[in-house]
């Protein structure tokens, strides 16, 4: 469903002029952020809100706000940092979902809408607007990830939470299951992220080069 929706979204929006494309991308990012934020009042009303688990501080949960920032200033540099976070983080979350509710419970809908459409929003500028990632973006993305992780780790210490899974592995069987225990899995992830970033960069570069040879697009 999301693959089909993404294809329709990208093809339909690409027929509009660049100003309208930008406006719709910006609005789409706002909608995703509101979907994510709505979890807090809904859980609060139901008496289920827990500060240790329900703040939007996991990587995929606060990325809609970063995309709002990127599209509001039309910054290819900000987008290129988000590109690695979304394509590696959200894609992994889509293949190994951590959501506990099934469709059509609200939290399941929120989970899939945010994680799947973040990938679509992230891919759009590369497909229709000729935005590119560069080699330096790999290291810029990794550097900012460390800064964000340090901030989130401090919040974890203050709240007792485990946001971005910096204090312990997520429960259940997932990608983290094959990694060593804390804190060694964090060190292992450094190499995993770097290797996957280079793989993603290589794939993206080949596709982008072939695409531009066939049909170059105008930038934002």
Coordinates of N, CA and C in Angstrom, one line a residue:
X1 N 0.8 -1.2 0.0 CA 0.0 0.0 0.0 C 0.9 1.3 0.0
X2 N 1.9 1.3 0.9 CA 2.7 2.5 0.9 C 3.6 2.6 -0.3
X3 N 4.1 1.5 -0.9 CA 4.8 1.6 -2.1 C 4.0 2.2 -3.2
X4 N 2.8 1.7 -3.3 CA 1.9 2.2 -4.4 C 1.5 3.7 -4.1
X5 N 1.2 4.0 -2.9 CA 0.9 5.4 -2.5 C 2.1 6.3 -2.8
X6 N 3.3 5.8 -2.5 CA 4.5 6.6 -2.7 C 4.7 6.9 -4.2
X7 N 4.5 5.8 -5.0 CA 4.6 6.0 -6.5 C 3.7 7.0 -7.0
X8 N 2.4 6.9 -6.6 CA 1.4 7.9 -7.0 C 1.7 9.3 -6.6
X9 N 2.2 9.4 -5.3 CA 2.5 10.7 -4.8 C 3.7 11.4 -5.5
X10 N 4.7 10.6 -5.8 CA 5.9 11.1 -6.5 C 5.6 11.5 -7.9
X11 N 4.9 10.6 -8.6 CA 4.5 10.9 -10.0 C 3.6 12.0 -10.2
X12 N 2.6 12.1 -9.3 CA 1.6 13.2 -9.4 C 2.1 14.5 -9.1
X13 N 2.9 14.6 -8.0 CA 3.5 15.8 -7.5 C 4.5 16.3 -8.5
X14 N 5.2 15.4 -9.2 CA 6.2 15.8 -10.1 C 5.7 16.5 -11.3
X15 N 4.4 16.5 -11.6 CA 3.8 17.2 -12.7 C 3.5 18.6 -12.4
X16 N 3.6 19.0 -11.2 CA 3.4 20.4 -10.8 C 4.6 21.3 -10.9
X17 N 4.5 22.6 -10.9 CA 5.7 23.5 -10.9 C 6.4 23.3 -9.6
X18 N 7.7 23.8 -9.6 CA 8.5 23.5 -8.4 C 8.0 24.2 -7.1
X19 N 7.4 25.4 -7.3 CA 6.9 26.1 -6.1 C 5.8 25.3 -5.4
X20 N 4.9 24.7 -6.2 CA 3.8 23.9 -5.7 C 4.4 22.6 -5.1
X21 N 5.4 22.0 -5.8 CA 6.0 20.8 -5.2 C 6.6 21.1 -3.8
X22 N 7.3 22.2 -3.7 CA 7.9 22.6 -2.4 C 6.8 22.8 -1.3
X23 N 5.7 23.5 -1.7 CA 4.7 23.8 -0.7 C 4.0 22.5 -0.2
X24 N 3.8 21.5 -1.1 CA 3.1 20.3 -0.8 C 4.1 19.4 0.1
X25 N 5.4 19.4 -0.3 CA 6.3 18.7 0.5 C 6.4 19.2 1.9
X26 N 6.4 20.5 2.1 CA 6.4 21.2 3.4 C 5.2 20.8 4.2
X27 N 4.0 20.9 3.5 CA 2.8 20.6 4.2 C 2.7 19.1 4.6
X28 N 3.3 18.2 3.7 CA 3.3 16.8 4.0 C 4.1 16.5 5.3
X29 N 5.3 17.2 5.4 CA 6.1 17.0 6.6 C 5.4 17.5 7.8
X30 N 4.7 18.6 7.7 CA 3.9 19.1 8.9 C 2.8 18.0 9.3
X31 N 2.2 17.5 8.3 CA 1.1 16.4 8.6 C 1.8 15.3 9.3
X32 N 2.9 14.8 8.8 CA 3.6 13.7 9.5 C 4.0 14.1 11.0
X33 N 4.5 15.3 11.2 CA 4.8 15.7 12.5 C 3.6 15.8 13.4
X34 N 2.4 16.2 12.9 CA 1.2 16.2 13.7 C 0.7 14.8 14.0
X35 N 0.8 13.9 13.0 CA 0.5 12.5 13.3 C 1.3 12.0 14.4
X36 N 2.6 12.3 14.4 CA 3.5 11.8 15.4 C 3.2 12.5 16.8
X37 N 3.0 13.8 16.8 CA 2.7 14.5 18.1 C 1.3 14.1 18.7
X38 N 0.4 13.7 17.8 CA -0.9 13.4 18.3 C -0.9 12.2 19.3
X39 N 0.2 11.4 19.3 CA 0.3 10.3 20.1 C 0.3 10.7 21.6
X40 N 0.9 11.8 21.9 CA 1.0 12.3 23.3 C -0.4 12.6 23.9
X41 N -1.2 13.5 23.3 CA -2.5 13.7 23.9 C -3.4 12.5 23.9
X42 N -3.3 11.6 22.9 CA -4.2 10.4 22.9 C -3.8 9.5 24.0
X43 N -2.5 9.3 24.3 CA -2.1 8.4 25.4 C -2.4 9.1 26.7
X44 N -2.3 10.4 26.8 CA -2.6 11.1 28.0 C -4.0 11.0 28.4
X45 N -4.9 11.2 27.4 CA -6.4 11.0 27.6 C -6.7 9.6 28.1
X46 N -6.0 8.6 27.5 CA -6.3 7.2 27.9 C -5.6 6.8 29.2
X47 N -4.8 7.8 29.8 CA -4.1 7.5 31.0 C -2.9 6.5 30.8
X48 N -2.3 6.5 29.6 CA -1.3 5.6 29.3 C 0.1 6.2 29.0
X49 N 0.1 7.6 29.0 CA 1.3 8.3 28.7 C 2.4 8.0 29.7
X50 N 3.6 7.6 29.2 CA 4.8 7.4 30.0 C 6.0 8.1 29.5
X51 N 6.5 9.0 30.3 CA 7.6 9.9 29.8 C 8.8 9.1 29.4
X52 N 8.9 7.9 29.9 CA 10.1 7.0 29.6 C 10.0 6.4 28.2
X53 N 8.8 6.4 27.6 CA 8.7 5.7 26.3 C 8.0 6.5 25.3
X54 N 7.2 7.5 25.6 CA 6.3 8.1 24.7 C 6.6 9.5 24.2
X55 N 7.7 10.0 24.5 CA 8.2 11.3 23.9 C 8.7 11.0 22.5
X56 N 8.5 11.9 21.5 CA 9.0 11.7 20.2 C 10.5 11.9 20.0
X57 N 11.3 11.0 20.7 CA 12.7 11.2 20.8 C 13.5 10.0 20.1
X58 N 12.8 9.0 19.7 CA 13.5 8.1 18.8 C 13.8 8.7 17.5
X59 N 14.8 8.2 16.8 CA 15.3 8.9 15.6 C 14.1 9.1 14.6
X60 N 13.4 8.1 14.3 CA 12.3 8.2 13.3 C 11.2 9.1 13.7
X61 N 11.0 9.2 15.0 CA 9.9 10.0 15.6 C 10.1 11.5 15.5
X62 N 11.4 11.9 15.6 CA 11.6 13.4 15.5 C 12.1 13.8 14.1
X63 N 12.3 12.9 13.2 CA 12.7 13.2 11.8 C 11.6 14.0 11.0
X64 N 10.3 13.8 11.3 CA 9.4 14.7 10.6 C 9.6 16.2 10.9
X65 N 10.1 16.5 12.1 CA 10.3 17.9 12.4 C 11.6 18.4 11.7
X66 N 12.5 17.5 11.5 CA 13.8 17.9 10.8 C 13.4 18.1 9.3
X67 N 12.5 17.3 8.8 CA 12.1 17.5 7.4 C 11.3 18.8 7.2
X68 N 10.6 19.2 8.2 CA 9.9 20.5 8.1 C 11.0 21.6 8.0
X69 N 12.0 21.5 8.8 CA 13.1 22.5 8.8 C 13.8 22.5 7.4
X70 N 14.1 21.3 6.9 CA 14.7 21.2 5.6 C 13.9 21.8 4.5
X71 N 12.6 21.5 4.4 CA 11.8 22.0 3.4 C 11.4 23.5 3.5
X72 N 11.4 23.9 4.8 CA 11.1 25.3 5.0 C 12.2 26.3 4.5
X73 N 13.4 25.8 4.6 CA 14.5 26.6 4.2 C 15.1 26.1 2.8
X74 N 14.5 25.1 2.3 CA 14.9 24.5 1.0 C 16.4 24.2 1.0
X75 N 16.8 23.5 2.1 CA 18.2 23.2 2.3 C 18.6 21.8 1.8
X76 N 19.4 21.7 0.8 CA 19.8 20.4 0.3 C 20.8 19.8 1.3
X77 N 21.6 20.7 2.0 CA 22.6 20.2 3.0 C 21.9 19.6 4.2
X78 N 20.8 20.2 4.7 CA 20.1 19.5 5.8 C 19.5 18.2 5.3
X79 N 18.9 18.3 4.1 CA 18.2 17.1 3.6 C 19.2 15.9 3.4
X80 N 20.4 16.2 3.0 CA 21.4 15.2 2.8 C 21.8 14.5 4.1
X81 N 21.8 15.2 5.2 CA 22.1 14.6 6.5 C 20.9 13.7 6.8
X82 N 19.7 14.2 6.7 CA 18.5 13.4 7.0 C 18.4 12.2 6.1
X83 N 18.9 12.3 4.8 CA 18.8 11.2 3.9 C 19.3 9.9 4.4
X84 N 20.5 9.9 5.0 CA 21.1 8.7 5.6 C 20.3 8.2 6.8
X85 N 19.9 9.1 7.6 CA 19.1 8.7 8.8 C 17.8 8.0 8.4
X86 N 17.1 8.6 7.5 CA 15.8 8.1 7.1 C 16.0 6.8 6.3
X87 N 16.8 6.8 5.3 CA 16.9 5.6 4.4 C 17.5 4.4 5.2
X88 N 18.4 4.7 6.1 CA 18.9 3.5 6.9 C 18.0 3.2 8.1
X89 N 17.6 4.3 8.9 CA 16.9 4.1 10.1 C 15.4 3.7 9.9
X90 N 14.7 4.5 9.1 CA 13.3 4.2 8.8 C 13.1 2.9 8.0
X91 N 14.0 2.7 7.0 CA 13.9 1.5 6.2 C 14.0 0.2 7.1
X92 N 15.0 0.3 8.0 CA 15.2 -0.8 8.9 C 14.0 -1.0 9.8
X93 N 13.4 0.1 10.3 CA 12.2 0.0 11.1 C 11.0 -0.5 10.4
X94 N 11.0 -0.3 9.1 CA 9.9 -0.8 8.3 C 10.0 -2.3 8.1
X95 N 11.2 -2.8 8.0 CA 11.4 -4.2 7.8 C 11.4 -5.0 9.1
X96 N 11.7 -4.3 10.2 CA 11.7 -5.0 11.6 C 10.9 -4.1 12.5
X97 N 9.6 -4.0 12.3 CA 8.7 -3.0 13.0 C 8.7 -3.3 14.5
X98 N 8.8 -2.2 15.3 CA 8.7 -2.4 16.8 C 7.3 -2.1 17.3
X99 N 6.4 -1.8 16.5 CA 5.0 -1.5 16.9 C 4.4 -2.7 17.5
X100 N 3.7 -2.6 18.6 CA 3.1 -3.7 19.3 C 1.6 -3.9 19.0
X101 N 0.9 -2.9 18.4 CA -0.5 -3.0 18.1 C -0.6 -3.4 16.6
X102 N -1.7 -4.1 16.2 CA -1.9 -4.4 14.8 C -2.9 -3.4 14.3
X103 N -3.0 -3.4 12.9 CA -4.0 -2.6 12.3 C -5.4 -3.1 12.7
X104 N -6.3 -2.2 12.9 CA -6.3 -0.7 12.7 C -6.3 0.1 14.0
X105 N -5.5 -0.3 14.9 CA -5.3 0.5 16.1 C -4.5 1.8 15.8
X106 N -4.8 2.9 16.5 CA -4.2 4.2 16.1 C -2.7 4.1 16.1
X107 N -2.0 3.5 17.1 CA -0.6 3.5 17.2 C 0.1 2.8 16.0
X108 N -0.6 1.7 15.5 CA -0.1 1.0 14.4 C -0.2 1.9 13.1
X109 N -1.3 2.6 13.0 CA -1.5 3.5 11.8 C -0.4 4.6 11.9
X110 N -0.2 5.2 13.1 CA 0.8 6.2 13.3 C 2.2 5.7 12.9
X111 N 2.5 4.5 13.4 CA 3.8 4.0 13.1 C 4.1 3.8 11.6
X112 N 3.2 3.2 10.9 CA 3.4 3.0 9.5 C 3.4 4.3 8.7
X113 N 2.4 5.1 9.0 CA 2.4 6.4 8.3 C 3.7 7.2 8.4
X114 N 4.2 7.3 9.6 CA 5.4 8.1 9.9 C 6.6 7.4 9.2
X115 N 6.8 6.2 9.5 CA 8.0 5.5 9.0 C 8.0 5.3 7.5
X116 N 6.9 5.0 6.9 CA 6.8 4.7 5.5 C 6.9 6.0 4.7
X117 N 6.1 7.0 5.1 CA 6.0 8.2 4.3 C 7.3 9.1 4.6
X118 N 8.0 8.9 5.6 CA 9.3 9.6 5.8 C 10.2 9.1 4.6
X119 N 10.2 7.9 4.3 CA 11.1 7.4 3.2 C 10.6 8.0 1.9
X120 N 9.3 8.1 1.7 CA 8.8 8.7 0.4 C 9.2 10.2 0.4
X121 N 9.0 10.9 1.5 CA 9.4 12.3 1.5 C 10.9 12.5 1.3
X122 N 11.7 11.6 1.8 CA 13.1 11.7 1.7 C 13.6 11.4 0.3
X123 N 12.9 10.5 -0.4 CA 13.3 10.1 -1.8 C 12.9 11.2 -2.8
X124 N 11.8 11.9 -2.5 CA 11.3 12.8 -3.5 C 12.2 13.8 -4.1
X125 N 13.0 14.6 -3.3 CA 13.9 15.6 -3.9 C 15.0 14.9 -4.8
X126 N 15.4 13.7 -4.4 CA 16.4 13.0 -5.2 C 15.8 12.6 -6.6
X127 N 14.5 12.2 -6.6 CA 13.9 11.8 -7.8 C 13.4 12.9 -8.7
X128 N 12.8 13.9 -8.1 CA 12.2 14.9 -9.0 C 12.8 16.3 -8.9
X129 N 13.8 16.5 -8.0 CA 14.3 17.9 -7.8 C 15.8 17.9 -8.0
X130 N 16.4 16.7 -8.4 CA 17.8 16.7 -8.7 C 18.7 17.0 -7.5
X131 N 18.2 16.8 -6.2 CA 19.1 17.0 -5.1 C 20.0 15.8 -5.0
X132 N 21.2 16.0 -4.5 CA 22.2 15.0 -4.5 C 22.9 14.9 -3.2
X133 N 23.4 13.7 -2.9 CA 24.2 13.5 -1.7 C 25.7 13.4 -2.2
X134 N 26.6 13.9 -1.3 CA 28.0 13.9 -1.6 C 28.7 13.0 -0.6
X135 N 30.0 12.7 -0.9 CA 30.8 11.9 0.0 C 30.9 12.5 1.3
X136 N 31.1 13.8 1.4 CA 31.2 14.5 2.7 C 29.9 14.4 3.5
X137 N 28.8 14.2 2.9 CA 27.5 14.0 3.6 C 27.5 12.8 4.5
X138 N 28.2 11.8 4.1 CA 28.3 10.6 4.9 C 28.9 10.9 6.3
X139 N 30.0 11.7 6.3 CA 30.6 12.0 7.6 C 29.9 13.1 8.3
X140 N 29.2 14.0 7.5 CA 28.4 15.1 8.2 C 27.2 14.4 8.9
X141 N 26.6 13.5 8.2 CA 25.5 12.8 8.8 C 25.9 12.0 10.1
X142 N 27.1 11.3 10.0 CA 27.5 10.6 11.2 C 27.9 11.5 12.3
X143 N 28.5 12.6 12.0 CA 28.9 13.6 13.0 C 27.7 14.2 13.8
X144 N 26.6 14.6 13.0 CA 25.4 15.1 13.6 C 24.7 14.0 14.4
X145 N 24.8 12.8 13.9 CA 24.1 11.7 14.7 C 24.8 11.5 16.1
X146 N 26.1 11.7 16.2 CA 26.7 11.6 17.5 C 26.3 12.8 18.4
X147 N 26.1 14.0 17.8 CA 25.7 15.1 18.6 C 24.3 14.9 19.1
X148 N 23.4 14.4 18.2 CA 22.0 14.2 18.6 C 22.0 13.1 19.7
X149 N 22.8 12.0 19.5 CA 22.8 10.9 20.4 C 23.2 11.3 21.8
X150 N 24.2 12.3 21.9 CA 24.7 12.8 23.2 C 23.5 13.5 23.9
X151 N 22.8 14.3 23.1 CA 21.6 15.0 23.7 C 20.6 14.0 24.2
X152 N 20.2 13.0 23.4 CA 19.2 12.1 23.7 C 19.7 11.2 24.9
X153 N 20.9 10.9 24.9 CA 21.4 10.1 26.1 C 21.3 10.8 27.4
X154 N 21.5 12.2 27.3 CA 21.3 13.0 28.5 C 19.8 13.0 29.0
X155 N 19.0 13.1 28.0 CA 17.5 13.0 28.3 C 17.1 11.7 28.9
X156 N 17.7 10.6 28.3 CA 17.5 9.3 28.9 C 17.9 9.2 30.4
X157 N 19.0 9.8 30.7 CA 19.5 9.7 32.1 C 18.5 10.5 33.0
X158 N 17.9 11.6 32.4 CA 17.0 12.4 33.2 C 15.6 11.8 33.4
X159 N 15.2 11.1 32.3 CA 13.8 10.5 32.3 C 13.7 9.0 32.7
X160 N 14.9 8.3 32.6 CA 14.9 6.9 32.8 C 14.5 6.2 31.5
X161 N 14.4 6.9 30.4 CA 14.0 6.3 29.1 C 15.1 5.6 28.4
X162 N 14.8 5.1 27.2 CA 15.8 4.4 26.4 C 15.6 4.8 25.0
X163 N 15.5 6.1 24.8 CA 15.3 6.7 23.4 C 16.5 6.5 22.6
X164 N 16.2 6.1 21.3 CA 17.3 5.8 20.3 C 18.0 4.5 20.8
X165 N 17.5 3.8 21.8 CA 18.1 2.6 22.2 C 19.6 2.8 22.6
X166 N 19.9 3.9 23.3 CA 21.3 4.2 23.7 C 21.6 3.6 25.0
X167 N 20.6 3.2 25.8 CA 20.9 2.7 27.1 C 20.7 1.2 27.2
X168 N 20.0 0.6 26.3 CA 19.8 -0.9 26.2 C 19.2 -1.2 24.9
X169 N 19.4 -2.5 24.5 CA 18.8 -3.0 23.3 C 17.3 -2.9 23.3
X170 N 16.6 -2.8 22.2 CA 15.1 -2.9 22.2 C 14.7 -4.3 22.5
X171 N 13.6 -4.4 23.1 CA 13.1 -5.8 23.4 C 12.7 -6.5 22.1
X172 N 12.6 -7.8 22.2 CA 12.2 -8.7 21.1 C 13.3 -9.0 20.1
X173 N 12.9 -9.7 19.1 CA 13.9 -10.2 18.1 C 14.0 -9.1 16.9
X174 N 15.1 -8.5 16.7 CA 15.3 -7.5 15.7 C 16.7 -7.5 15.3
X175 N 17.1 -6.4 14.6 CA 18.5 -6.3 14.1 C 19.5 -6.3 15.2
X176 N 19.1 -5.7 16.4 CA 20.0 -5.5 17.5 C 20.3 -6.9 18.1
X177 N 19.5 -7.9 17.9 CA 19.7 -9.2 18.5 C 21.0 -9.9 18.1
X178 N 21.5 -9.5 16.9 CA 22.8 -10.1 16.5 C 24.0 -9.4 17.0
X179 N 23.8 -8.3 17.7 CA 24.9 -7.4 18.1 C 25.2 -7.8 19.6
X180 N 26.5 -7.5 20.1 CA 26.8 -7.7 21.5 C 26.0 -6.9 22.4
X181 N 26.2 -7.1 23.7 CA 25.5 -6.4 24.7 C 26.0 -4.9 24.9
X182 N 25.2 -4.1 25.7 CA 25.6 -2.7 25.9 C 26.9 -2.7 26.7
X183 N 27.8 -1.8 26.4 CA 27.7 -0.7 25.4 C 28.4 -1.1 24.1
X184 N 28.8 -2.4 24.0 CA 29.5 -2.8 22.8 C 28.7 -2.8 21.5
X185 N 27.4 -2.9 21.6 CA 26.6 -2.9 20.4 C 26.6 -1.5 19.8
X186 N 26.7 -0.5 20.6 CA 26.8 0.9 20.1 C 28.1 1.1 19.3
X187 N 29.2 0.5 19.8 CA 30.4 0.6 19.0 C 30.3 -0.2 17.7
X188 N 29.6 -1.4 17.8 CA 29.4 -2.2 16.6 C 28.6 -1.4 15.6
X189 N 27.6 -0.7 16.0 CA 26.7 0.1 15.1 C 27.5 1.2 14.4
X190 N 28.6 1.7 15.0 CA 29.4 2.7 14.3 C 29.9 2.2 13.0
X191 N 30.4 0.9 13.0 CA 30.9 0.3 11.8 C 29.8 -0.1 10.8
X192 N 28.7 -0.5 11.4 CA 27.5 -0.9 10.6 C 27.0 0.3 9.8
X193 N 26.8 1.4 10.6 CA 26.2 2.6 10.0 C 27.1 3.1 8.9
X194 N 28.4 3.1 9.2 CA 29.4 3.6 8.2 C 29.4 2.8 6.9
X195 N 29.4 1.5 7.1 CA 29.4 0.5 5.9 C 28.1 0.7 5.1
X196 N 27.0 0.8 5.8 CA 25.7 0.9 5.1 C 25.6 2.3 4.4
X197 N 26.2 3.3 5.0 CA 26.1 4.6 4.5 C 26.9 4.7 3.1
X198 N 28.1 4.0 3.1 CA 28.9 3.9 1.9 C 28.1 3.1 0.8
X199 N 27.5 2.0 1.2 CA 26.7 1.2 0.3 C 25.6 2.0 -0.3
X200 N 24.8 2.8 0.6 CA 23.7 3.6 0.1 C 24.2 4.7 -0.8
X201 N 25.4 5.3 -0.4 CA 25.9 6.4 -1.3 C 26.3 5.8 -2.7
X202 N 26.9 4.6 -2.7 CA 27.3 4.0 -4.0 C 26.1 3.8 -4.8
X203 N 25.1 3.2 -4.3 CA 23.8 2.9 -5.0 C 23.2 4.1 -5.5
X204 N 23.1 5.1 -4.7 CA 22.5 6.4 -5.0 C 23.3 7.1 -6.1
X205 N 24.6 7.1 -6.0 CA 25.4 7.7 -7.0 C 25.2 7.1 -8.4
X206 N 25.2 5.8 -8.5 CA 25.0 5.1 -9.8 C 23.7 5.4 -10.4
X207 N 22.6 5.3 -9.5 CA 21.2 5.6 -10.0 C 21.1 7.1 -10.5
X208 N 21.7 8.0 -9.7 CA 21.6 9.4 -10.0 C 22.4 9.7 -11.3
X209 N 23.5 9.1 -11.4 CA 24.3 9.4 -12.7 C 23.6 8.9 -13.9
X210 N 23.0 7.7 -13.8 CA 22.3 7.2 -15.0 C 21.0 8.0 -15.2
X211 N 20.3 8.4 -14.2 CA 19.1 9.2 -14.3 C 19.4 10.6 -15.0
X212 N 20.5 11.2 -14.5 CA 20.8 12.5 -15.1 C 21.2 12.4 -16.6
X213 N 21.8 11.3 -16.9 CA 22.2 11.1 -18.3 C 21.0 11.0 -19.2
X214 N 19.9 10.4 -18.6 CA 18.7 10.2 -19.4 C 17.8 11.4 -19.4
X215 N 17.6 12.0 -18.2 CA 16.6 13.1 -18.1 C 17.0 14.0 -17.0
X216 N 17.9 15.0 -17.1 CA 18.3 15.9 -16.1 C 17.1 16.8 -15.7
X217 N 17.0 17.0 -14.3 CA 15.9 17.8 -13.8 C 16.4 19.1 -13.3
X218 N 15.5 20.1 -13.1 CA 15.8 21.3 -12.5 C 15.8 21.2 -11.0
X219 N 16.7 21.9 -10.3 CA 16.8 21.9 -8.9 C 15.7 22.8 -8.3
X220 N 15.5 22.6 -6.9 CA 14.7 23.6 -6.2 C 15.3 25.0 -6.5

